[in-house]
Amino acid sequence: MKKIALLPVWVIVCSLAGVFGAQFEPGIWYEVLQKPNWTPPNWVFPVVWPILYVMMGTSGWLIWREDAMSLSDYEFKWFFVQLILNALWSWLFFGKHYISTGLAEILLLWIAIAFTLLLFWKKNRIAGLLLVPYLLWISYASALNFAIWQLN
């Protein structure tokens, strides 16, 4: 029963990446960039990200509650690396306006998510499945970052 009480903690930890990233708003700099016509409207992001953070937190929690799992295990190292990369992208892209560095970083993020998903899948299929929408969203975001890089 104690373990179920920690599910919100996992969601909050994941959401902290979003809280950090939200400090770096797109602003005028982003508005004037050339973007492909398949760029989502701005209202999509505050709808999608909270859902993804809840799914990520639930996924991490499902793995953490598995027998013999510790936060120092390989799976959690990848999980926390992808969380850090998640938070850093907004700082690089929106905060520093580093389009090419943001592109390189989001590709590293994609790799970290893919590794995390595969490692989680081996331990708990539901935990792995919960990361699939996140990987798909970052795939889309990577393509968008690439298009913006090309256009600008």
PDB file of C-alpha atoms in Angstrom:
ATOM      1  CA  MET A   1       0.000   0.000   0.000  1.00  0.00           C
ATOM      2  CA  LYS A   2       2.909   2.355   0.707  1.00  0.00           C
ATOM      3  CA  LYS A   3       4.168   1.922  -2.818  1.00  0.00           C
ATOM      4  CA  ILE A   4       0.906   3.111  -4.381  1.00  0.00           C
ATOM      5  CA  ALA A   5       1.094   6.303  -2.318  1.00  0.00           C
ATOM      6  CA  LEU A   6       4.363   7.140  -4.093  1.00  0.00           C
ATOM      7  CA  LEU A   7       2.825   7.193  -7.578  1.00  0.00           C
ATOM      8  CA  PRO A   8       2.139  10.965  -7.306  1.00  0.00           C
ATOM      9  CA  VAL A   9       5.778  11.501  -6.309  1.00  0.00           C
ATOM     10  CA  TRP A  10       6.904   9.838  -9.536  1.00  0.00           C
ATOM     11  CA  VAL A  11       4.532  11.999 -11.569  1.00  0.00           C
ATOM     12  CA  ILE A  12       5.745  15.139  -9.783  1.00  0.00           C
ATOM     13  CA  VAL A  13       9.407  14.239 -10.376  1.00  0.00           C
ATOM     14  CA  CYS A  14       8.713  13.826 -14.087  1.00  0.00           C
ATOM     15  CA  SER A  15       6.681  17.023 -14.157  1.00  0.00           C
ATOM     16  CA  LEU A  16       9.635  18.951 -12.737  1.00  0.00           C
ATOM     17  CA  ALA A  17      11.294  18.596 -16.139  1.00  0.00           C
ATOM     18  CA  GLY A  18       8.290  20.405 -17.577  1.00  0.00           C
ATOM     19  CA  VAL A  19       8.315  23.037 -14.845  1.00  0.00           C
ATOM     20  CA  PHE A  20      11.958  23.768 -15.628  1.00  0.00           C
ATOM     21  CA  GLY A  21      11.311  23.806 -19.379  1.00  0.00           C
ATOM     22  CA  ALA A  22       8.282  26.089 -19.008  1.00  0.00           C
ATOM     23  CA  GLN A  23      10.588  28.840 -17.749  1.00  0.00           C
ATOM     24  CA  PHE A  24      11.784  29.233 -21.329  1.00  0.00           C
ATOM     25  CA  GLU A  25       8.759  30.341 -23.296  1.00  0.00           C
ATOM     26  CA  PRO A  26       8.862  30.436 -27.098  1.00  0.00           C
ATOM     27  CA  GLY A  27       8.217  34.167 -27.253  1.00  0.00           C
ATOM     28  CA  ILE A  28       8.704  36.480 -30.202  1.00  0.00           C
ATOM     29  CA  TRP A  29      11.948  34.767 -31.225  1.00  0.00           C
ATOM     30  CA  TYR A  30      10.040  31.560 -31.972  1.00  0.00           C
ATOM     31  CA  GLU A  31       7.122  33.379 -33.594  1.00  0.00           C
ATOM     32  CA  VAL A  32       9.352  34.945 -36.246  1.00  0.00           C
ATOM     33  CA  LEU A  33      11.149  31.714 -37.140  1.00  0.00           C
ATOM     34  CA  GLN A  34      10.175  30.039 -40.366  1.00  0.00           C
ATOM     35  CA  LYS A  35       8.306  26.860 -39.499  1.00  0.00           C
ATOM     36  CA  PRO A  36       6.742  24.106 -41.591  1.00  0.00           C
ATOM     37  CA  ASN A  37       2.984  24.209 -42.110  1.00  0.00           C
ATOM     38  CA  TRP A  38       2.634  21.073 -39.945  1.00  0.00           C
ATOM     39  CA  THR A  39       3.786  22.941 -36.833  1.00  0.00           C
ATOM     40  CA  PRO A  40       1.144  22.424 -34.141  1.00  0.00           C
ATOM     41  CA  PRO A  41      -0.653  25.443 -32.698  1.00  0.00           C
ATOM     42  CA  ASN A  42       0.766  26.697 -29.399  1.00  0.00           C
ATOM     43  CA  TRP A  43      -2.232  25.462 -27.358  1.00  0.00           C
ATOM     44  CA  VAL A  44      -1.297  21.827 -28.121  1.00  0.00           C
ATOM     45  CA  PHE A  45       1.844  21.823 -25.978  1.00  0.00           C
ATOM     46  CA  PRO A  46       0.246  22.556 -22.575  1.00  0.00           C
ATOM     47  CA  VAL A  47      -2.316  19.847 -23.347  1.00  0.00           C
ATOM     48  CA  VAL A  48       0.092  17.115 -24.490  1.00  0.00           C
ATOM     49  CA  TRP A  49       2.939  17.530 -22.004  1.00  0.00           C
ATOM     50  CA  PRO A  50       1.013  17.019 -18.744  1.00  0.00           C
ATOM     51  CA  ILE A  51      -0.437  13.801 -20.167  1.00  0.00           C
ATOM     52  CA  LEU A  52       3.034  12.618 -21.155  1.00  0.00           C
ATOM     53  CA  TYR A  53       4.479  13.465 -17.732  1.00  0.00           C
ATOM     54  CA  VAL A  54       1.733  11.469 -16.000  1.00  0.00           C
ATOM     55  CA  MET A  55       2.440   8.524 -18.303  1.00  0.00           C
ATOM     56  CA  MET A  56       6.204   8.816 -17.737  1.00  0.00           C
ATOM     57  CA  GLY A  57       5.760   9.006 -13.973  1.00  0.00           C
ATOM     58  CA  THR A  58       3.427   6.018 -13.965  1.00  0.00           C
ATOM     59  CA  SER A  59       5.891   4.074 -16.093  1.00  0.00           C
ATOM     60  CA  GLY A  60       8.785   4.838 -13.737  1.00  0.00           C
ATOM     61  CA  TRP A  61       6.629   3.972 -10.733  1.00  0.00           C
ATOM     62  CA  LEU A  62       5.628   0.609 -12.252  1.00  0.00           C
ATOM     63  CA  ILE A  63       9.291  -0.314 -12.689  1.00  0.00           C
ATOM     64  CA  TRP A  64      10.308   1.014  -9.274  1.00  0.00           C
ATOM     65  CA  ARG A  65       7.692  -1.130  -7.517  1.00  0.00           C
ATOM     66  CA  GLU A  66       8.991  -4.302  -9.192  1.00  0.00           C
ATOM     67  CA  ASP A  67      10.754  -6.687  -6.822  1.00  0.00           C
ATOM     68  CA  ALA A  68      14.498  -6.221  -6.528  1.00  0.00           C
ATOM     69  CA  MET A  69      14.487  -2.863  -8.367  1.00  0.00           C
ATOM     70  CA  SER A  70      16.558   0.006  -7.030  1.00  0.00           C
ATOM     71  CA  LEU A  71      16.946   3.591  -8.189  1.00  0.00           C
ATOM     72  CA  SER A  72      20.600   2.822  -8.851  1.00  0.00           C
ATOM     73  CA  ASP A  73      19.692   0.162 -11.435  1.00  0.00           C
ATOM     74  CA  TYR A  74      20.580   0.596 -15.098  1.00  0.00           C
ATOM     75  CA  GLU A  75      16.942   1.181 -16.067  1.00  0.00           C
ATOM     76  CA  PHE A  76      16.652   4.194 -13.777  1.00  0.00           C
ATOM     77  CA  LYS A  77      19.931   5.665 -14.931  1.00  0.00           C
ATOM     78  CA  TRP A  78      18.478   5.854 -18.433  1.00  0.00           C
ATOM     79  CA  PHE A  79      15.149   7.089 -17.078  1.00  0.00           C
ATOM     80  CA  PHE A  80      16.782   9.997 -15.260  1.00  0.00           C
ATOM     81  CA  VAL A  81      19.111  10.786 -18.180  1.00  0.00           C
ATOM     82  CA  GLN A  82      16.122  11.175 -20.469  1.00  0.00           C
ATOM     83  CA  LEU A  83      14.382  13.385 -17.882  1.00  0.00           C
ATOM     84  CA  ILE A  84      17.413  15.667 -17.690  1.00  0.00           C
ATOM     85  CA  LEU A  85      17.650  15.818 -21.482  1.00  0.00           C
ATOM     86  CA  ASN A  86      13.921  16.549 -21.619  1.00  0.00           C
ATOM     87  CA  ALA A  87      14.358  19.552 -19.342  1.00  0.00           C
ATOM     88  CA  LEU A  88      17.480  20.824 -21.094  1.00  0.00           C
ATOM     89  CA  TRP A  89      15.953  20.960 -24.556  1.00  0.00           C
ATOM     90  CA  SER A  90      13.679  23.917 -23.733  1.00  0.00           C
ATOM     91  CA  TRP A  91      16.606  25.798 -22.214  1.00  0.00           C
ATOM     92  CA  LEU A  92      18.768  25.201 -25.290  1.00  0.00           C
ATOM     93  CA  PHE A  93      16.106  25.843 -27.916  1.00  0.00           C
ATOM     94  CA  PHE A  94      13.828  28.476 -26.401  1.00  0.00           C
ATOM     95  CA  GLY A  95      16.139  29.909 -23.744  1.00  0.00           C
ATOM     96  CA  LYS A  96      19.417  30.120 -25.663  1.00  0.00           C
ATOM     97  CA  HIS A  97      17.959  30.040 -29.212  1.00  0.00           C
ATOM     98  CA  TYR A  98      20.406  27.272 -30.180  1.00  0.00           C
ATOM     99  CA  ILE A  99      18.478  25.593 -32.987  1.00  0.00           C
ATOM    100  CA  SER A 100      21.278  23.236 -34.078  1.00  0.00           C
ATOM    101  CA  THR A 101      22.320  22.351 -30.519  1.00  0.00           C
ATOM    102  CA  GLY A 102      18.657  21.754 -29.694  1.00  0.00           C
ATOM    103  CA  LEU A 103      18.457  19.418 -32.675  1.00  0.00           C
ATOM    104  CA  ALA A 104      21.497  17.424 -31.541  1.00  0.00           C
ATOM    105  CA  GLU A 105      20.159  17.313 -28.001  1.00  0.00           C
ATOM    106  CA  ILE A 106      16.669  16.168 -28.998  1.00  0.00           C
ATOM    107  CA  LEU A 107      18.236  13.322 -30.986  1.00  0.00           C
ATOM    108  CA  LEU A 108      20.102  12.268 -27.833  1.00  0.00           C
ATOM    109  CA  LEU A 109      16.809  12.554 -25.958  1.00  0.00           C
ATOM    110  CA  TRP A 110      15.147  10.279 -28.522  1.00  0.00           C
ATOM    111  CA  ILE A 111      17.901   7.674 -28.038  1.00  0.00           C
ATOM    112  CA  ALA A 112      17.616   7.890 -24.244  1.00  0.00           C
ATOM    113  CA  ILE A 113      13.838   7.453 -24.407  1.00  0.00           C
ATOM    114  CA  ALA A 114      14.178   4.490 -26.776  1.00  0.00           C
ATOM    115  CA  PHE A 115      16.679   2.789 -24.450  1.00  0.00           C
ATOM    116  CA  THR A 116      14.471   3.501 -21.428  1.00  0.00           C
ATOM    117  CA  LEU A 117      11.419   2.143 -23.228  1.00  0.00           C
ATOM    118  CA  LEU A 118      13.222  -1.068 -24.194  1.00  0.00           C
ATOM    119  CA  LEU A 119      14.639  -1.590 -20.706  1.00  0.00           C
ATOM    120  CA  PHE A 120      11.265  -0.916 -19.087  1.00  0.00           C
ATOM    121  CA  TRP A 121       9.500  -3.179 -21.598  1.00  0.00           C
ATOM    122  CA  LYS A 122      11.712  -6.090 -20.503  1.00  0.00           C
ATOM    123  CA  LYS A 123      10.677  -5.588 -16.866  1.00  0.00           C
ATOM    124  CA  ASN A 124       7.032  -4.606 -17.319  1.00  0.00           C
ATOM    125  CA  ARG A 125       5.260  -4.342 -20.673  1.00  0.00           C
ATOM    126  CA  ILE A 126       2.750  -1.785 -19.431  1.00  0.00           C
ATOM    127  CA  ALA A 127       5.606   0.454 -18.254  1.00  0.00           C
ATOM    128  CA  GLY A 128       7.163   0.188 -21.704  1.00  0.00           C
ATOM    129  CA  LEU A 129       3.875   0.885 -23.474  1.00  0.00           C
ATOM    130  CA  LEU A 130       3.334   3.993 -21.371  1.00  0.00           C
ATOM    131  CA  LEU A 131       6.499   5.464 -22.900  1.00  0.00           C
ATOM    132  CA  VAL A 132       5.432   4.865 -26.511  1.00  0.00           C
ATOM    133  CA  PRO A 133       3.402   8.114 -26.841  1.00  0.00           C
ATOM    134  CA  TYR A 134       6.359  10.031 -25.384  1.00  0.00           C
ATOM    135  CA  LEU A 135       8.721   8.501 -27.951  1.00  0.00           C
ATOM    136  CA  LEU A 136       6.242   9.280 -30.735  1.00  0.00           C
ATOM    137  CA  TRP A 137       5.869  12.891 -29.561  1.00  0.00           C
ATOM    138  CA  ILE A 138       9.657  13.343 -29.409  1.00  0.00           C
ATOM    139  CA  SER A 139       9.935  11.769 -32.868  1.00  0.00           C
ATOM    140  CA  TYR A 140       7.525  14.420 -34.142  1.00  0.00           C
ATOM    141  CA  ALA A 141       9.334  17.154 -32.188  1.00  0.00           C
ATOM    142  CA  SER A 142      12.673  15.997 -33.619  1.00  0.00           C
ATOM    143  CA  ALA A 143      11.321  16.220 -37.154  1.00  0.00           C
ATOM    144  CA  LEU A 144       9.930  19.674 -36.368  1.00  0.00           C
ATOM    145  CA  ASN A 145      13.251  20.810 -34.859  1.00  0.00           C
ATOM    146  CA  PHE A 146      15.028  19.516 -37.981  1.00  0.00           C
ATOM    147  CA  ALA A 147      12.628  21.366 -40.287  1.00  0.00           C
ATOM    148  CA  ILE A 148      13.045  24.602 -38.322  1.00  0.00           C
ATOM    149  CA  TRP A 149      16.820  24.165 -38.445  1.00  0.00           C
ATOM    150  CA  GLN A 150      16.667  23.712 -42.227  1.00  0.00           C
ATOM    151  CA  LEU A 151      14.345  26.684 -42.760  1.00  0.00           C
ATOM    152  CA  ASN A 152      16.369  29.058 -40.607  1.00  0.00           C
TER     153      ASN A 152
END
